[in-house]
C-alpha atoms as a PDB file:
ATOM      1  CA  MET A   1      42.584  26.280   6.991  1.00  0.00           C
ATOM      2  CA  ALA A   2      39.142  25.114   5.843  1.00  0.00           C
ATOM      3  CA  PRO A   3      37.850  21.779   7.206  1.00  0.00           C
ATOM      4  CA  ALA A   4      38.300  18.865   4.854  1.00  0.00           C
ATOM      5  CA  PHE A   5      35.079  17.272   3.589  1.00  0.00           C
ATOM      6  CA  PRO A   6      34.865  14.190   1.414  1.00  0.00           C
ATOM      7  CA  GLU A   7      34.709  15.141  -2.255  1.00  0.00           C
ATOM      8  CA  GLY A   8      31.152  15.624  -3.531  1.00  0.00           C
ATOM      9  CA  LEU A   9      29.690  16.106  -0.047  1.00  0.00           C
ATOM     10  CA  LEU A  10      27.558  19.224   0.155  1.00  0.00           C
ATOM     11  CA  VAL A  11      27.282  20.861   3.547  1.00  0.00           C
ATOM     12  CA  LYS A  12      24.309  23.073   4.326  1.00  0.00           C
ATOM     13  CA  MET A  13      25.048  26.002   6.559  1.00  0.00           C
ATOM     14  CA  LYS A  14      22.621  26.248   9.444  1.00  0.00           C
ATOM     15  CA  VAL A  15      21.085  29.583  10.345  1.00  0.00           C
ATOM     16  CA  LEU A  16      19.156  30.438  13.505  1.00  0.00           C
ATOM     17  CA  LEU A  17      16.576  33.188  13.063  1.00  0.00           C
ATOM     18  CA  LEU A  18      15.647  34.874  16.323  1.00  0.00           C
ATOM     19  CA  LYS A  19      12.169  36.146  15.393  1.00  0.00           C
ATOM     20  CA  ASP A  20       8.493  35.253  15.344  1.00  0.00           C
ATOM     21  CA  ALA A  21       7.317  33.165  12.429  1.00  0.00           C
ATOM     22  CA  LYS A  22       5.261  35.045   9.837  1.00  0.00           C
ATOM     23  CA  ALA A  23       3.512  33.013   7.160  1.00  0.00           C
ATOM     24  CA  ASP A  24       3.096  34.336   3.617  1.00  0.00           C
ATOM     25  CA  ASP A  25       0.591  33.157   0.988  1.00  0.00           C
ATOM     26  CA  SER A  26       2.319  29.769   0.755  1.00  0.00           C
ATOM     27  CA  GLY A  27       2.066  29.233   4.517  1.00  0.00           C
ATOM     28  CA  GLN A  28       5.803  29.523   5.122  1.00  0.00           C
ATOM     29  CA  ASP A  29       7.909  32.235   6.706  1.00  0.00           C
ATOM     30  CA  PRO A  30       9.463  34.227   3.841  1.00  0.00           C
ATOM     31  CA  TYR A  31      12.891  34.270   5.532  1.00  0.00           C
ATOM     32  CA  ILE A  32      12.897  30.462   5.799  1.00  0.00           C
ATOM     33  CA  GLN A  33      11.910  30.227   2.123  1.00  0.00           C
ATOM     34  CA  GLU A  34      14.541  32.682   0.929  1.00  0.00           C
ATOM     35  CA  LEU A  35      17.347  31.154   2.969  1.00  0.00           C
ATOM     36  CA  GLY A  36      16.304  27.661   1.838  1.00  0.00           C
ATOM     37  CA  SER A  37      16.419  28.725  -1.802  1.00  0.00           C
ATOM     38  CA  CYS A  38      19.993  29.905  -1.212  1.00  0.00           C
ATOM     39  CA  GLY A  39      21.047  26.549   0.237  1.00  0.00           C
ATOM     40  CA  PHE A  40      20.781  27.367   3.945  1.00  0.00           C
ATOM     41  CA  GLU A  41      18.960  25.352   6.586  1.00  0.00           C
ATOM     42  CA  ALA A  42      17.116  27.892   8.709  1.00  0.00           C
ATOM     43  CA  THR A  43      15.409  27.420  12.064  1.00  0.00           C
ATOM     44  CA  LEU A  44      13.136  29.959  13.738  1.00  0.00           C
ATOM     45  CA  ILE A  45      13.458  30.587  17.450  1.00  0.00           C
ATOM     46  CA  PRO A  46      10.810  32.926  18.879  1.00  0.00           C
ATOM     47  CA  VAL A  47      12.400  35.431  21.248  1.00  0.00           C
ATOM     48  CA  LEU A  48       9.324  37.008  22.813  1.00  0.00           C
ATOM     49  CA  SER A  49       6.250  35.730  24.514  1.00  0.00           C
ATOM     50  CA  PHE A  50       3.135  37.845  24.593  1.00  0.00           C
ATOM     51  CA  GLU A  51       0.033  37.934  26.732  1.00  0.00           C
ATOM     52  CA  PHE A  52      -3.057  40.041  26.055  1.00  0.00           C
ATOM     53  CA  LEU A  53      -4.195  41.775  29.217  1.00  0.00           C
ATOM     54  CA  SER A  54      -7.409  43.604  28.302  1.00  0.00           C
ATOM     55  CA  LEU A  55      -9.354  41.178  26.124  1.00  0.00           C
ATOM     56  CA  GLN A  56     -12.559  41.406  28.175  1.00  0.00           C
ATOM     57  CA  SER A  57     -12.623  45.193  27.989  1.00  0.00           C
ATOM     58  CA  PHE A  58     -11.774  45.172  24.286  1.00  0.00           C
ATOM     59  CA  SER A  59     -14.487  42.599  23.589  1.00  0.00           C
ATOM     60  CA  GLU A  60     -17.098  44.747  25.332  1.00  0.00           C
ATOM     61  CA  LYS A  61     -16.028  47.792  23.314  1.00  0.00           C
ATOM     62  CA  LEU A  62     -16.093  45.853  20.036  1.00  0.00           C
ATOM     63  CA  SER A  63     -19.738  45.059  20.756  1.00  0.00           C
ATOM     64  CA  CYS A  64     -20.587  48.784  20.770  1.00  0.00           C
ATOM     65  CA  PRO A  65     -19.499  50.213  17.399  1.00  0.00           C
ATOM     66  CA  GLU A  66     -22.014  53.059  17.740  1.00  0.00           C
ATOM     67  CA  VAL A  67     -19.854  54.548  20.509  1.00  0.00           C
ATOM     68  CA  TYR A  68     -16.742  54.907  18.324  1.00  0.00           C
ATOM     69  CA  GLY A  69     -15.795  56.787  15.192  1.00  0.00           C
ATOM     70  CA  GLY A  70     -13.312  54.162  14.021  1.00  0.00           C
ATOM     71  CA  LEU A  71     -10.550  51.706  14.878  1.00  0.00           C
ATOM     72  CA  ILE A  72      -6.760  51.946  14.892  1.00  0.00           C
ATOM     73  CA  PHE A  73      -4.631  48.814  14.403  1.00  0.00           C
ATOM     74  CA  THR A  74      -0.932  49.547  14.914  1.00  0.00           C
ATOM     75  CA  SER A  75       0.300  45.969  14.623  1.00  0.00           C
ATOM     76  CA  PRO A  76      -0.696  42.444  13.636  1.00  0.00           C
ATOM     77  CA  ARG A  77      -1.004  41.721  17.394  1.00  0.00           C
ATOM     78  CA  ALA A  78      -3.859  44.238  17.616  1.00  0.00           C
ATOM     79  CA  VAL A  79      -5.713  42.285  14.920  1.00  0.00           C
ATOM     80  CA  GLU A  80      -4.889  39.053  16.729  1.00  0.00           C
ATOM     81  CA  ALA A  81      -6.408  40.539  19.905  1.00  0.00           C
ATOM     82  CA  MET A  82      -9.602  41.325  18.019  1.00  0.00           C
ATOM     83  CA  GLU A  83      -9.812  37.813  16.581  1.00  0.00           C
ATOM     84  CA  LEU A  84      -9.207  36.328  20.047  1.00  0.00           C
ATOM     85  CA  CYS A  85     -12.011  38.447  21.517  1.00  0.00           C
ATOM     86  CA  LEU A  86     -14.441  37.279  18.878  1.00  0.00           C
ATOM     87  CA  GLU A  87     -13.462  33.623  19.242  1.00  0.00           C
ATOM     88  CA  ARG A  88     -13.157  33.566  23.022  1.00  0.00           C
ATOM     89  CA  ASP A  89     -16.498  35.249  23.614  1.00  0.00           C
ATOM     90  CA  HIS A  90     -18.269  33.245  20.879  1.00  0.00           C
ATOM     91  CA  LYS A  91     -18.958  36.407  18.873  1.00  0.00           C
ATOM     92  CA  VAL A  92     -17.737  35.238  15.478  1.00  0.00           C
ATOM     93  CA  GLU A  93     -21.311  34.678  14.302  1.00  0.00           C
ATOM     94  CA  VAL A  94     -22.424  38.048  15.694  1.00  0.00           C
ATOM     95  CA  TRP A  95     -19.448  39.667  13.947  1.00  0.00           C
ATOM     96  CA  GLU A  96     -20.416  38.120  10.625  1.00  0.00           C
ATOM     97  CA  LYS A  97     -24.145  38.878  10.962  1.00  0.00           C
ATOM     98  CA  SER A  98     -24.088  42.445  12.263  1.00  0.00           C
ATOM     99  CA  LEU A  99     -21.009  43.867  13.981  1.00  0.00           C
ATOM    100  CA  LYS A 100     -18.790  43.732  10.906  1.00  0.00           C
ATOM    101  CA  GLU A 101     -21.198  45.872   8.874  1.00  0.00           C
ATOM    102  CA  LYS A 102     -21.458  48.420  11.678  1.00  0.00           C
ATOM    103  CA  TRP A 103     -17.665  48.696  11.897  1.00  0.00           C
ATOM    104  CA  ARG A 104     -17.235  48.711   8.075  1.00  0.00           C
ATOM    105  CA  VAL A 105     -18.815  52.159   7.783  1.00  0.00           C
ATOM    106  CA  LYS A 106     -16.124  53.554  10.085  1.00  0.00           C
ATOM    107  CA  PRO A 107     -12.444  54.032   9.250  1.00  0.00           C
ATOM    108  CA  ALA A 108     -10.024  51.261  10.198  1.00  0.00           C
ATOM    109  CA  TYR A 109      -6.619  52.940  10.344  1.00  0.00           C
ATOM    110  CA  VAL A 110      -3.582  50.678  10.144  1.00  0.00           C
ATOM    111  CA  VAL A 111       0.207  50.814  10.308  1.00  0.00           C
ATOM    112  CA  GLY A 112       1.826  48.899   7.449  1.00  0.00           C
ATOM    113  CA  GLN A 113       0.865  46.418   4.771  1.00  0.00           C
ATOM    114  CA  ALA A 114       1.002  43.301   6.987  1.00  0.00           C
ATOM    115  CA  THR A 115      -1.497  44.774   9.435  1.00  0.00           C
ATOM    116  CA  ALA A 116      -3.677  46.050   6.566  1.00  0.00           C
ATOM    117  CA  SER A 117      -3.809  42.569   5.057  1.00  0.00           C
ATOM    118  CA  LEU A 118      -4.981  41.048   8.353  1.00  0.00           C
ATOM    119  CA  VAL A 119      -7.610  43.753   8.889  1.00  0.00           C
ATOM    120  CA  ARG A 120      -8.967  43.211   5.370  1.00  0.00           C
ATOM    121  CA  ARG A 121      -9.109  39.475   6.093  1.00  0.00           C
ATOM    122  CA  ILE A 122     -11.559  40.123   8.955  1.00  0.00           C
ATOM    123  CA  GLY A 123     -13.722  42.141   6.591  1.00  0.00           C
ATOM    124  CA  LEU A 124     -12.809  45.779   7.181  1.00  0.00           C
ATOM    125  CA  ALA A 125     -11.541  48.303   4.645  1.00  0.00           C
ATOM    126  CA  THR A 126      -8.277  49.947   5.695  1.00  0.00           C
ATOM    127  CA  GLU A 127      -6.822  53.428   5.558  1.00  0.00           C
ATOM    128  CA  GLY A 128      -3.318  54.717   6.150  1.00  0.00           C
ATOM    129  CA  GLU A 129      -1.266  51.573   5.547  1.00  0.00           C
ATOM    130  CA  GLU A 130       1.121  53.521   3.338  1.00  0.00           C
ATOM    131  CA  CYS A 131       2.103  55.708   6.311  1.00  0.00           C
ATOM    132  CA  GLY A 132       4.551  53.063   7.550  1.00  0.00           C
ATOM    133  CA  ASN A 133       4.779  54.079  11.214  1.00  0.00           C
ATOM    134  CA  GLY A 134       2.633  55.267  14.089  1.00  0.00           C
ATOM    135  CA  GLU A 135       3.703  58.897  13.984  1.00  0.00           C
ATOM    136  CA  LYS A 136       2.871  59.279  10.301  1.00  0.00           C
ATOM    137  CA  LEU A 137      -0.407  57.419  10.829  1.00  0.00           C
ATOM    138  CA  ALA A 138      -1.363  59.830  13.628  1.00  0.00           C
ATOM    139  CA  GLU A 139      -0.650  62.756  11.282  1.00  0.00           C
ATOM    140  CA  TYR A 140      -2.713  61.068   8.569  1.00  0.00           C
ATOM    141  CA  ILE A 141      -5.628  60.522  10.956  1.00  0.00           C
ATOM    142  CA  CYS A 142      -5.525  64.162  12.066  1.00  0.00           C
ATOM    143  CA  SER A 143      -5.513  65.351   8.457  1.00  0.00           C
ATOM    144  CA  ARG A 144      -8.455  63.132   7.445  1.00  0.00           C
ATOM    145  CA  GLU A 145     -10.633  62.749  10.494  1.00  0.00           C
ATOM    146  CA  ASN A 146     -14.035  64.398  10.353  1.00  0.00           C
ATOM    147  CA  GLY A 147     -15.653  65.994  13.366  1.00  0.00           C
ATOM    148  CA  LEU A 148     -18.089  63.164  14.049  1.00  0.00           C
ATOM    149  CA  ALA A 149     -15.472  60.441  14.294  1.00  0.00           C
ATOM    150  CA  ALA A 150     -13.191  62.698  16.311  1.00  0.00           C
ATOM    151  CA  ALA A 151     -16.027  63.540  18.708  1.00  0.00           C
ATOM    152  CA  GLN A 152     -16.942  59.869  19.126  1.00  0.00           C
ATOM    153  CA  GLY A 153     -13.378  58.735  19.705  1.00  0.00           C
ATOM    154  CA  ILE A 154     -11.350  56.040  18.062  1.00  0.00           C
ATOM    155  CA  LEU A 155     -10.933  52.555  19.535  1.00  0.00           C
ATOM    156  CA  HIS A 156      -7.304  51.466  19.664  1.00  0.00           C
ATOM    157  CA  PRO A 157      -6.663  47.800  20.563  1.00  0.00           C
ATOM    158  CA  SER A 158      -3.015  47.936  21.538  1.00  0.00           C
ATOM    159  CA  LEU A 159      -0.905  48.126  24.649  1.00  0.00           C
ATOM    160  CA  GLN A 160       1.540  50.783  23.481  1.00  0.00           C
ATOM    161  CA  TRP A 161       1.611  53.404  20.781  1.00  0.00           C
ATOM    162  CA  CYS A 162       4.513  55.630  21.817  1.00  0.00           C
ATOM    163  CA  GLY A 163       3.761  59.383  21.618  1.00  0.00           C
ATOM    164  CA  GLN A 164       1.155  59.345  18.857  1.00  0.00           C
ATOM    165  CA  PRO A 165      -1.834  59.600  21.206  1.00  0.00           C
ATOM    166  CA  LEU A 166      -0.549  63.067  22.151  1.00  0.00           C
ATOM    167  CA  LEU A 167      -0.861  64.223  18.544  1.00  0.00           C
ATOM    168  CA  LEU A 168      -4.386  62.834  18.356  1.00  0.00           C
ATOM    169  CA  ARG A 169      -5.307  64.508  21.653  1.00  0.00           C
ATOM    170  CA  GLU A 170      -4.042  67.847  20.308  1.00  0.00           C
ATOM    171  CA  PHE A 171      -6.471  67.294  17.444  1.00  0.00           C
ATOM    172  CA  GLN A 172      -9.069  66.667  20.179  1.00  0.00           C
ATOM    173  CA  ALA A 173      -9.755  63.118  18.981  1.00  0.00           C
ATOM    174  CA  PRO A 174     -10.491  60.988  22.033  1.00  0.00           C
ATOM    175  CA  LEU A 175      -8.421  57.832  21.841  1.00  0.00           C
ATOM    176  CA  ASN A 176      -9.798  54.841  23.723  1.00  0.00           C
ATOM    177  CA  SER A 177      -6.915  52.383  24.121  1.00  0.00           C
ATOM    178  CA  VAL A 178      -7.396  48.879  25.501  1.00  0.00           C
END
């Protein structure tokens, strides 16, 4: 038997979303927007906490684009790590004046549209976003990578990238993960 509510009283169903908030162009999480438009009251509860462990090392490597043949961003967190390095080490101005241009001439490989959007926002052109996952991106990199970039190695700012580094190593592309 359904609970009795006074006539004319509308009750909003409450929904708990166990996920990290992701803002779209309007500044709101798309799930919150969509559920709200359907009459639900949604609340986000983040379920993970995250700590970057190698920011100092990554920052040093970002300052030396001549050593690398490109970058690989496998998640929005990798882009966040880059932004944190630039901000924390007061390198935003250096990025804008010189480092960005040095990195722009090298490929910036990405997994997915969300990561691609963030990488473009920091001023780099992206490749591979249509691949959709790390394994397909590794295959894409191996099919496209020229000898120079492969010989120099590719900087990968991420803690984990499953088995894809093995595929890149078979291609003899040094992968420098931080």
